[in-house]
Amino acid sequence: MPWSTVELMSNLMNWTWFHKLGSPKWFYEISGRWLPWLIAAAALLMVSGLVWGLVFAPPERYQGDSYRIIYIHVPAAFLAQACYLTMALAGAVGLIWKMKIADVALQQAAPVGAWLCFIALVTGAIWGKPTWGTYWVWDARLTSMLILLFLYFGVIALGQAISNRDSAAKACAVLSLVGAVNIPIIQKSVEWWSTLHQPATFKITGKASMSAEMWLPLLLSVLGFYCLFIVLVLMRMRLEVLKRESRSAWAKAEVGKLVGARP
Amino acid sequence: MSFASLSDFIAMGGHGVYVWSAYGITLGVLGLNIAMPILAKRRYLQDEARRLRRESNS
């Protein structure tokens, strides 16, 4: 192999940028700079999406006004699944590159994802009553979402039960990766099995099955929930990083600054 | 605007109970999720402040 190729490869495999990403101090600084913007975006998108959906969007032809639950149900269900995929990805990064920040992300995202899954299940049940005449049926979509909630509980319990940090990180990463099999099952459940649940509102290919004045507020709401999810996970991660790094000079300085600012 | 009056808006075409309970639970859970990390951070900083004072006294 020519020398320049070897040099290029070693530069790529050096991956300093990637390890900088994994540095707790760097993460703390950059996330602190992003947070105000993310909070503003989350508030703006959620308020506009929900007010538009609740007040201005037209009623649905068959369901009347009860369909307005869609503006919280779909974003919560979408984020509950996106969160689990993010955790699986973080788990893979943590297992392969031993990146500590990946484990922080995984374990701090889990409770947020569990609460979003809870919202999706509860709002779905409430919506089911006027639409299907029942709060709950044991069909594929609902059952696979319930399994997702239990997977979240599993990750949270594993993280808390194992006192050795490296073993806990490894166990949570493996469970996140294995449990990710459930996500395509949730996605395809309405196609594979006969179900009461309606198929996806948005598809990446093809037209949306709603009019624009109905799906535009839904899109805003989904984006708003997405920003709020990132805000919540970053807030939790920043505190966890501060705790884990409490022996390092930068974390001591930061805590000193935060403590000094509040008498 | 999709509603003629405020009472129409609250009634949600007879589905008010379902719509408002769903929105109430969602906003409650989201509020809890916002409050928890803020309170946890405050608690941690209070503990750290106490520890720093103890260490500077001794």
mmCIF file of C-alpha atoms in Angstrom:
data_model
loop_
_atom_site.group_PDB
_atom_site.id
_atom_site.type_symbol
_atom_site.label_atom_id
_atom_site.label_comp_id
_atom_site.label_asym_id
_atom_site.label_seq_id
_atom_site.Cartn_x
_atom_site.Cartn_y
_atom_site.Cartn_z
ATOM 1 C CA MET A 1 0.000 0.000 0.000
ATOM 2 C CA PRO A 2 1.344 3.492 -0.805
ATOM 3 C CA TRP A 3 2.309 5.523 2.212
ATOM 4 C CA SER A 4 -0.261 8.301 1.624
ATOM 5 C CA THR A 5 -3.110 5.757 1.783
ATOM 6 C CA VAL A 6 -1.813 4.411 5.064
ATOM 7 C CA GLU A 7 -1.578 7.925 6.395
ATOM 8 C CA LEU A 8 -5.121 8.771 5.276
ATOM 9 C CA MET A 9 -6.506 5.622 6.867
ATOM 10 C CA SER A 10 -4.751 6.243 10.138
ATOM 11 C CA ASN A 11 -6.105 9.787 10.123
ATOM 12 C CA LEU A 12 -9.626 8.527 9.607
ATOM 13 C CA MET A 13 -9.234 5.811 12.210
ATOM 14 C CA ASN A 14 -7.730 8.313 14.606
ATOM 15 C CA TRP A 15 -11.215 9.807 14.823
ATOM 16 C CA THR A 16 -10.346 12.608 17.206
ATOM 17 C CA TRP A 17 -13.621 14.380 16.361
ATOM 18 C CA PHE A 18 -15.532 11.279 17.432
ATOM 19 C CA HIS A 19 -13.753 11.085 20.762
ATOM 20 C CA LYS A 20 -14.217 14.802 21.321
ATOM 21 C CA LEU A 21 -17.912 14.080 20.953
ATOM 22 C CA GLY A 22 -17.558 11.561 23.758
ATOM 23 C CA SER A 23 -15.792 13.979 26.089
ATOM 24 C CA PRO A 24 -18.099 14.852 29.007
ATOM 25 C CA LYS A 25 -16.716 18.396 29.317
ATOM 26 C CA TRP A 26 -17.244 19.095 25.616
ATOM 27 C CA PHE A 27 -20.761 17.651 25.796
ATOM 28 C CA TYR A 28 -21.611 19.788 28.824
ATOM 29 C CA GLU A 29 -20.438 22.979 27.142
ATOM 30 C CA ILE A 30 -22.079 22.441 23.752
ATOM 31 C CA SER A 31 -25.388 21.213 25.218
ATOM 32 C CA GLY A 32 -25.498 24.277 27.457
ATOM 33 C CA ARG A 33 -25.233 26.467 24.392
ATOM 34 C CA TRP A 34 -27.932 24.544 22.504
ATOM 35 C CA LEU A 35 -30.495 24.257 25.316
ATOM 36 C CA PRO A 36 -32.020 27.778 25.211
ATOM 37 C CA TRP A 37 -32.652 27.482 21.473
ATOM 38 C CA LEU A 38 -34.139 24.003 21.815
ATOM 39 C CA ILE A 39 -36.407 25.161 24.644
ATOM 40 C CA ALA A 40 -37.629 28.113 22.545
ATOM 41 C CA ALA A 41 -38.240 25.848 19.537
ATOM 42 C CA ALA A 42 -40.085 23.254 21.656
ATOM 43 C CA ALA A 43 -42.377 25.864 23.236
ATOM 44 C CA LEU A 44 -43.095 27.633 19.957
ATOM 45 C CA LEU A 45 -43.775 24.467 17.942
ATOM 46 C CA MET A 46 -45.869 22.741 20.620
ATOM 47 C CA VAL A 47 -48.047 25.745 21.433
ATOM 48 C CA SER A 48 -48.694 26.566 17.768
ATOM 49 C CA GLY A 49 -49.295 22.920 16.815
ATOM 50 C CA LEU A 50 -51.648 22.161 19.723
ATOM 51 C CA VAL A 51 -53.619 25.433 19.532
ATOM 52 C CA TRP A 52 -53.992 25.023 15.772
ATOM 53 C CA GLY A 53 -55.079 21.407 16.200
ATOM 54 C CA LEU A 54 -57.501 22.088 19.049
ATOM 55 C CA VAL A 55 -59.073 25.354 17.895
ATOM 56 C CA PHE A 56 -58.582 25.908 14.173
ATOM 57 C CA ALA A 57 -58.377 22.508 12.457
ATOM 58 C CA PRO A 58 -61.709 21.309 11.025
ATOM 59 C CA PRO A 59 -63.564 18.404 12.691
ATOM 60 C CA GLU A 60 -63.076 14.953 11.224
ATOM 61 C CA ARG A 61 -65.863 13.600 9.020
ATOM 62 C CA TYR A 62 -66.620 10.439 11.058
ATOM 63 C CA GLN A 63 -65.090 11.042 14.474
ATOM 64 C CA GLY A 64 -66.119 14.675 14.923
ATOM 65 C CA ASP A 65 -63.958 16.469 17.481
ATOM 66 C CA SER A 66 -62.637 13.411 19.368
ATOM 67 C CA TYR A 67 -59.964 12.989 16.653
ATOM 68 C CA ARG A 68 -58.198 16.071 18.090
ATOM 69 C CA ILE A 69 -56.496 13.653 20.501
ATOM 70 C CA ILE A 70 -54.319 12.781 17.477
ATOM 71 C CA TYR A 71 -52.254 15.953 18.076
ATOM 72 C CA ILE A 72 -50.817 14.478 21.285
ATOM 73 C CA HIS A 73 -51.264 10.753 20.649
ATOM 74 C CA VAL A 74 -49.257 10.493 17.417
ATOM 75 C CA PRO A 75 -46.311 12.675 18.569
ATOM 76 C CA ALA A 76 -46.049 10.726 21.848
ATOM 77 C CA ALA A 77 -46.202 7.344 20.086
ATOM 78 C CA PHE A 78 -43.682 8.483 17.472
ATOM 79 C CA LEU A 79 -41.236 9.786 20.081
ATOM 80 C CA ALA A 80 -41.648 6.698 22.275
ATOM 81 C CA GLN A 81 -40.367 4.605 19.358
ATOM 82 C CA ALA A 82 -37.727 7.090 18.201
ATOM 83 C CA CYS A 83 -36.400 7.218 21.772
ATOM 84 C CA TYR A 84 -35.991 3.446 21.909
ATOM 85 C CA LEU A 85 -34.136 3.417 18.568
ATOM 86 C CA THR A 86 -31.878 6.201 19.868
ATOM 87 C CA MET A 87 -31.156 4.103 22.963
ATOM 88 C CA ALA A 88 -30.300 1.089 20.792
ATOM 89 C CA LEU A 89 -27.944 3.263 18.752
ATOM 90 C CA ALA A 90 -26.359 4.673 21.920
ATOM 91 C CA GLY A 91 -26.041 1.111 23.216
ATOM 92 C CA ALA A 92 -24.196 0.034 20.064
ATOM 93 C CA VAL A 93 -21.863 3.057 20.248
ATOM 94 C CA GLY A 94 -21.209 2.332 23.922
ATOM 95 C CA LEU A 95 -20.454 -1.349 23.316
ATOM 96 C CA ILE A 96 -18.213 -0.789 20.279
ATOM 97 C CA TRP A 97 -16.274 2.357 21.235
ATOM 98 C CA LYS A 98 -16.631 2.204 25.052
ATOM 99 C CA MET A 99 -17.909 5.765 24.929
ATOM 100 C CA LYS A 100 -19.139 6.758 28.402
ATOM 101 C CA ILE A 101 -21.423 9.557 27.205
ATOM 102 C CA ALA A 102 -23.392 6.969 25.179
ATOM 103 C CA ASP A 103 -24.300 5.139 28.385
ATOM 104 C CA VAL A 104 -25.341 8.425 30.012
ATOM 105 C CA ALA A 105 -27.577 9.137 26.999
ATOM 106 C CA LEU A 106 -29.096 5.646 27.046
ATOM 107 C CA GLN A 107 -29.946 5.592 30.742
ATOM 108 C CA GLN A 108 -31.236 9.176 30.889
ATOM 109 C CA ALA A 109 -33.408 8.737 27.783
ATOM 110 C CA ALA A 110 -35.112 5.612 29.173
ATOM 111 C CA PRO A 111 -37.448 7.300 31.738
ATOM 112 C CA VAL A 112 -38.417 10.012 29.238
ATOM 113 C CA GLY A 113 -39.223 7.349 26.645
ATOM 114 C CA ALA A 114 -41.234 5.375 29.195
ATOM 115 C CA TRP A 115 -43.350 8.436 30.047
ATOM 116 C CA LEU A 116 -43.947 9.160 26.336
ATOM 117 C CA CYS A 117 -44.979 5.529 25.820
ATOM 118 C CA PHE A 118 -47.336 5.903 28.795
ATOM 119 C CA ILE A 119 -48.872 9.045 27.217
ATOM 120 C CA ALA A 120 -49.327 7.224 23.903
ATOM 121 C CA LEU A 121 -51.068 4.274 25.592
ATOM 122 C CA VAL A 122 -53.334 6.390 27.832
ATOM 123 C CA THR A 123 -54.388 8.897 25.140
ATOM 124 C CA GLY A 124 -54.934 5.959 22.763
ATOM 125 C CA ALA A 125 -57.187 4.232 25.305
ATOM 126 C CA ILE A 126 -59.178 7.446 25.907
ATOM 127 C CA TRP A 127 -59.516 7.971 22.155
ATOM 128 C CA GLY A 128 -60.565 4.341 21.691
ATOM 129 C CA LYS A 129 -63.647 4.691 23.869
ATOM 130 C CA PRO A 130 -65.662 7.096 21.655
ATOM 131 C CA THR A 131 -64.185 5.683 18.420
ATOM 132 C CA TRP A 132 -64.150 1.900 18.914
ATOM 133 C CA GLY A 133 -66.446 1.660 21.934
ATOM 134 C CA THR A 134 -63.711 0.205 24.129
ATOM 135 C CA TYR A 135 -60.647 1.470 26.013
ATOM 136 C CA TRP A 136 -58.497 -1.531 25.252
ATOM 137 C CA VAL A 137 -58.267 -4.474 22.873
ATOM 138 C CA TRP A 138 -55.476 -7.038 22.810
ATOM 139 C CA ASP A 139 -54.597 -6.401 19.200
ATOM 140 C CA ALA A 140 -51.138 -6.291 17.664
ATOM 141 C CA ARG A 141 -50.521 -2.533 17.714
ATOM 142 C CA LEU A 142 -51.683 -1.982 21.281
ATOM 143 C CA THR A 143 -49.961 -5.076 22.637
ATOM 144 C CA SER A 144 -46.636 -4.291 20.953
ATOM 145 C CA MET A 145 -46.792 -0.741 22.401
ATOM 146 C CA LEU A 146 -47.407 -2.231 25.854
ATOM 147 C CA ILE A 147 -44.359 -4.468 25.324
ATOM 148 C CA LEU A 148 -42.377 -1.313 24.485
ATOM 149 C CA LEU A 149 -43.381 0.161 27.861
ATOM 150 C CA PHE A 150 -42.192 -3.009 29.625
ATOM 151 C CA LEU A 151 -38.903 -2.876 27.680
ATOM 152 C CA TYR A 152 -38.413 0.655 29.021
ATOM 153 C CA PHE A 153 -39.131 -0.604 32.550
ATOM 154 C CA GLY A 154 -36.576 -3.375 31.943
ATOM 155 C CA VAL A 155 -33.818 -0.940 30.928
ATOM 156 C CA ILE A 156 -34.563 1.373 33.882
ATOM 157 C CA ALA A 157 -34.604 -1.553 36.338
ATOM 158 C CA LEU A 158 -31.364 -3.033 34.964
ATOM 159 C CA GLY A 159 -29.590 0.316 35.189
ATOM 160 C CA GLN A 160 -30.619 0.720 38.819
ATOM 161 C CA ALA A 161 -30.167 -2.888 39.958
ATOM 162 C CA ILE A 162 -26.556 -3.367 38.817
ATOM 163 C CA SER A 163 -24.231 -1.334 41.007
ATOM 164 C CA ASN A 164 -21.114 -1.760 38.867
ATOM 165 C CA ARG A 165 -21.362 1.048 36.321
ATOM 166 C CA ASP A 166 -19.656 -0.792 33.435
ATOM 167 C CA SER A 167 -21.755 -3.942 33.893
ATOM 168 C CA ALA A 168 -24.951 -1.887 34.116
ATOM 169 C CA ALA A 169 -24.025 0.001 30.934
ATOM 170 C CA LYS A 170 -23.350 -3.258 29.096
ATOM 171 C CA ALA A 171 -26.593 -4.901 30.266
ATOM 172 C CA CYS A 172 -28.711 -1.843 29.330
ATOM 173 C CA ALA A 173 -27.018 -1.615 25.931
ATOM 174 C CA VAL A 174 -27.730 -5.291 25.165
ATOM 175 C CA LEU A 175 -31.371 -5.036 26.264
ATOM 176 C CA SER A 176 -31.826 -1.857 24.173
ATOM 177 C CA LEU A 177 -30.376 -3.561 21.102
ATOM 178 C CA VAL A 178 -32.381 -6.771 21.515
ATOM 179 C CA GLY A 179 -35.585 -4.892 22.345
ATOM 180 C CA ALA A 180 -35.252 -2.758 19.209
ATOM 181 C CA VAL A 181 -36.694 -5.771 17.301
ATOM 182 C CA ASN A 182 -40.044 -4.657 18.716
ATOM 183 C CA ILE A 183 -39.979 -1.334 16.822
ATOM 184 C CA PRO A 184 -40.503 -2.728 13.288
ATOM 185 C CA ILE A 185 -43.152 -5.022 14.795
ATOM 186 C CA ILE A 186 -45.024 -1.959 16.122
ATOM 187 C CA GLN A 187 -44.628 -0.259 12.736
ATOM 188 C CA LYS A 188 -45.847 -3.223 10.683
ATOM 189 C CA SER A 189 -48.457 -4.485 13.170
ATOM 190 C CA VAL A 190 -51.327 -2.681 11.418
ATOM 191 C CA GLU A 191 -50.382 -4.316 8.110
ATOM 192 C CA TRP A 192 -49.538 -7.833 9.298
ATOM 193 C CA TRP A 193 -52.518 -8.461 11.555
ATOM 194 C CA SER A 194 -56.119 -7.344 11.310
ATOM 195 C CA THR A 195 -56.589 -4.601 13.843
ATOM 196 C CA LEU A 196 -58.882 -1.804 14.938
ATOM 197 C CA HIS A 197 -55.995 0.648 14.814
ATOM 198 C CA GLN A 198 -55.846 2.844 11.747
ATOM 199 C CA PRO A 199 -52.719 2.730 9.547
ATOM 200 C CA ALA A 200 -50.002 5.375 9.663
ATOM 201 C CA THR A 201 -51.100 8.961 9.069
ATOM 202 C CA PHE A 202 -47.777 9.968 7.565
ATOM 203 C CA LYS A 203 -45.853 7.926 5.079
ATOM 204 C CA ILE A 204 -42.391 8.797 3.798
ATOM 205 C CA THR A 205 -43.542 7.914 0.293
ATOM 206 C CA GLY A 206 -46.966 8.756 -1.018
ATOM 207 C CA LYS A 207 -49.551 11.292 0.044
ATOM 208 C CA ALA A 208 -50.778 11.859 3.560
ATOM 209 C CA SER A 209 -54.240 10.475 4.207
ATOM 210 C CA MET A 210 -55.471 13.764 5.722
ATOM 211 C CA SER A 211 -56.121 17.254 4.422
ATOM 212 C CA ALA A 212 -53.327 19.797 4.872
ATOM 213 C CA GLU A 213 -55.185 21.818 7.503
ATOM 214 C CA MET A 214 -55.276 18.650 9.632
ATOM 215 C CA TRP A 215 -51.758 17.310 9.112
ATOM 216 C CA LEU A 216 -49.868 20.611 9.231
ATOM 217 C CA PRO A 217 -50.650 21.179 12.931
ATOM 218 C CA LEU A 218 -49.823 17.498 13.521
ATOM 219 C CA LEU A 219 -46.428 18.003 11.894
ATOM 220 C CA LEU A 220 -45.775 21.056 14.096
ATOM 221 C CA SER A 221 -46.779 19.089 17.176
ATOM 222 C CA VAL A 222 -44.502 16.149 16.273
ATOM 223 C CA LEU A 223 -41.551 18.532 15.767
ATOM 224 C CA GLY A 224 -42.389 20.279 19.054
ATOM 225 C CA PHE A 225 -42.489 16.971 20.953
ATOM 226 C CA TYR A 226 -39.171 16.073 19.295
ATOM 227 C CA CYS A 227 -37.518 19.275 20.550
ATOM 228 C CA LEU A 228 -39.016 18.823 24.025
ATOM 229 C CA PHE A 229 -37.724 15.246 24.120
ATOM 230 C CA ILE A 230 -34.194 16.429 23.253
ATOM 231 C CA VAL A 231 -34.449 19.168 25.904
ATOM 232 C CA LEU A 232 -35.544 16.697 28.604
ATOM 233 C CA VAL A 233 -32.823 14.171 27.780
ATOM 234 C CA LEU A 234 -30.125 16.875 27.629
ATOM 235 C CA MET A 235 -31.223 18.317 30.992
ATOM 236 C CA ARG A 236 -31.021 14.867 32.597
ATOM 237 C CA MET A 237 -27.715 14.048 30.881
ATOM 238 C CA ARG A 238 -26.096 17.316 31.992
ATOM 239 C CA LEU A 239 -26.890 16.630 35.653
ATOM 240 C CA GLU A 240 -25.693 13.027 35.360
ATOM 241 C CA VAL A 241 -22.430 14.145 33.692
ATOM 242 C CA LEU A 242 -21.895 16.714 36.449
ATOM 243 C CA LYS A 243 -22.355 13.964 39.067
ATOM 244 C CA ARG A 244 -20.159 11.382 37.344
ATOM 245 C CA GLU A 245 -17.381 13.908 36.697
ATOM 246 C CA SER A 246 -17.576 15.441 40.178
ATOM 247 C CA ARG A 247 -13.868 14.663 40.790
ATOM 248 C CA SER A 248 -12.648 16.468 37.681
ATOM 249 C CA ALA A 249 -11.507 20.082 37.818
ATOM 250 C CA TRP A 250 -13.997 21.431 35.276
ATOM 251 C CA ALA A 251 -17.005 19.867 37.058
ATOM 252 C CA LYS A 252 -15.821 21.252 40.420
ATOM 253 C CA ALA A 253 -15.472 24.696 38.861
ATOM 254 C CA GLU A 254 -18.942 24.443 37.296
ATOM 255 C CA VAL A 255 -20.584 23.307 40.553
ATOM 256 C CA GLY A 256 -18.770 26.095 42.393
ATOM 257 C CA LYS A 257 -20.087 28.614 39.902
ATOM 258 C CA LEU A 258 -23.662 27.269 40.136
ATOM 259 C CA VAL A 259 -23.564 27.128 43.932
ATOM 260 C CA GLY A 260 -22.036 30.613 44.213
ATOM 261 C CA ALA A 261 -24.723 32.067 41.955
ATOM 262 C CA ARG A 262 -27.455 30.963 44.374
ATOM 263 C CA PRO A 263 -27.048 32.195 47.972
ATOM 264 C CA MET B 1 -61.863 28.896 13.854
ATOM 265 C CA SER B 2 -63.673 25.580 14.073
ATOM 266 C CA PHE B 3 -65.966 26.503 16.998
ATOM 267 C CA ALA B 4 -68.766 29.072 17.233
ATOM 268 C CA SER B 5 -68.452 29.731 20.976
ATOM 269 C CA LEU B 6 -66.353 28.926 24.035
ATOM 270 C CA SER B 7 -68.966 26.446 25.310
ATOM 271 C CA ASP B 8 -68.869 24.715 21.913
ATOM 272 C CA PHE B 9 -65.093 24.515 22.244
ATOM 273 C CA ILE B 10 -65.307 22.989 25.710
ATOM 274 C CA ALA B 11 -68.025 20.519 24.653
ATOM 275 C CA MET B 12 -65.930 19.273 21.679
ATOM 276 C CA GLY B 13 -69.067 18.032 19.921
ATOM 277 C CA GLY B 14 -69.983 15.876 22.925
ATOM 278 C CA HIS B 15 -66.488 14.391 23.222
ATOM 279 C CA GLY B 16 -65.186 16.982 25.689
ATOM 280 C CA VAL B 17 -64.558 14.447 28.457
ATOM 281 C CA TYR B 18 -62.286 12.369 26.234
ATOM 282 C CA VAL B 19 -60.406 15.232 24.564
ATOM 283 C CA TRP B 20 -59.793 17.231 27.742
ATOM 284 C CA SER B 21 -58.830 14.259 29.914
ATOM 285 C CA ALA B 22 -56.321 13.152 27.240
ATOM 286 C CA TYR B 23 -54.824 16.651 26.989
ATOM 287 C CA GLY B 24 -54.837 17.096 30.770
ATOM 288 C CA ILE B 25 -52.985 13.847 31.442
ATOM 289 C CA THR B 26 -50.470 14.600 28.673
ATOM 290 C CA LEU B 27 -49.685 18.122 29.897
ATOM 291 C CA GLY B 28 -49.484 16.835 33.489
ATOM 292 C CA VAL B 29 -47.001 14.102 32.578
ATOM 293 C CA LEU B 30 -44.917 16.484 30.445
ATOM 294 C CA GLY B 31 -44.908 19.046 33.277
ATOM 295 C CA LEU B 32 -43.711 16.359 35.678
ATOM 296 C CA ASN B 33 -40.926 15.437 33.243
ATOM 297 C CA ILE B 34 -39.819 19.077 33.069
ATOM 298 C CA ALA B 35 -39.974 19.582 36.845
ATOM 299 C CA MET B 36 -38.086 16.398 37.824
ATOM 300 C CA PRO B 37 -34.657 17.236 36.320
ATOM 301 C CA ILE B 38 -34.912 20.857 37.578
ATOM 302 C CA LEU B 39 -35.674 19.699 41.136
ATOM 303 C CA ALA B 40 -32.983 17.002 40.950
ATOM 304 C CA LYS B 41 -30.392 19.586 39.900
ATOM 305 C CA ARG B 42 -31.425 21.955 42.709
ATOM 306 C CA ARG B 43 -31.186 19.113 45.252
ATOM 307 C CA TYR B 44 -27.740 18.107 43.982
ATOM 308 C CA LEU B 45 -26.438 21.681 44.142
ATOM 309 C CA GLN B 46 -27.827 22.127 47.681
ATOM 310 C CA ASP B 47 -26.015 18.939 48.767
ATOM 311 C CA GLU B 48 -22.808 20.098 47.104
ATOM 312 C CA ALA B 49 -23.053 23.561 48.703
ATOM 313 C CA ARG B 50 -23.471 21.949 52.145
ATOM 314 C CA ARG B 51 -20.503 19.656 51.515
ATOM 315 C CA LEU B 52 -18.317 22.565 50.349
ATOM 316 C CA ARG B 53 -19.203 24.606 53.469
ATOM 317 C CA ARG B 54 -18.420 21.637 55.746
ATOM 318 C CA GLU B 55 -15.069 21.112 54.046
ATOM 319 C CA SER B 56 -14.079 24.782 54.254
ATOM 320 C CA ASN B 57 -14.977 24.889 57.977
ATOM 321 C CA SER B 58 -12.945 21.836 58.967
#
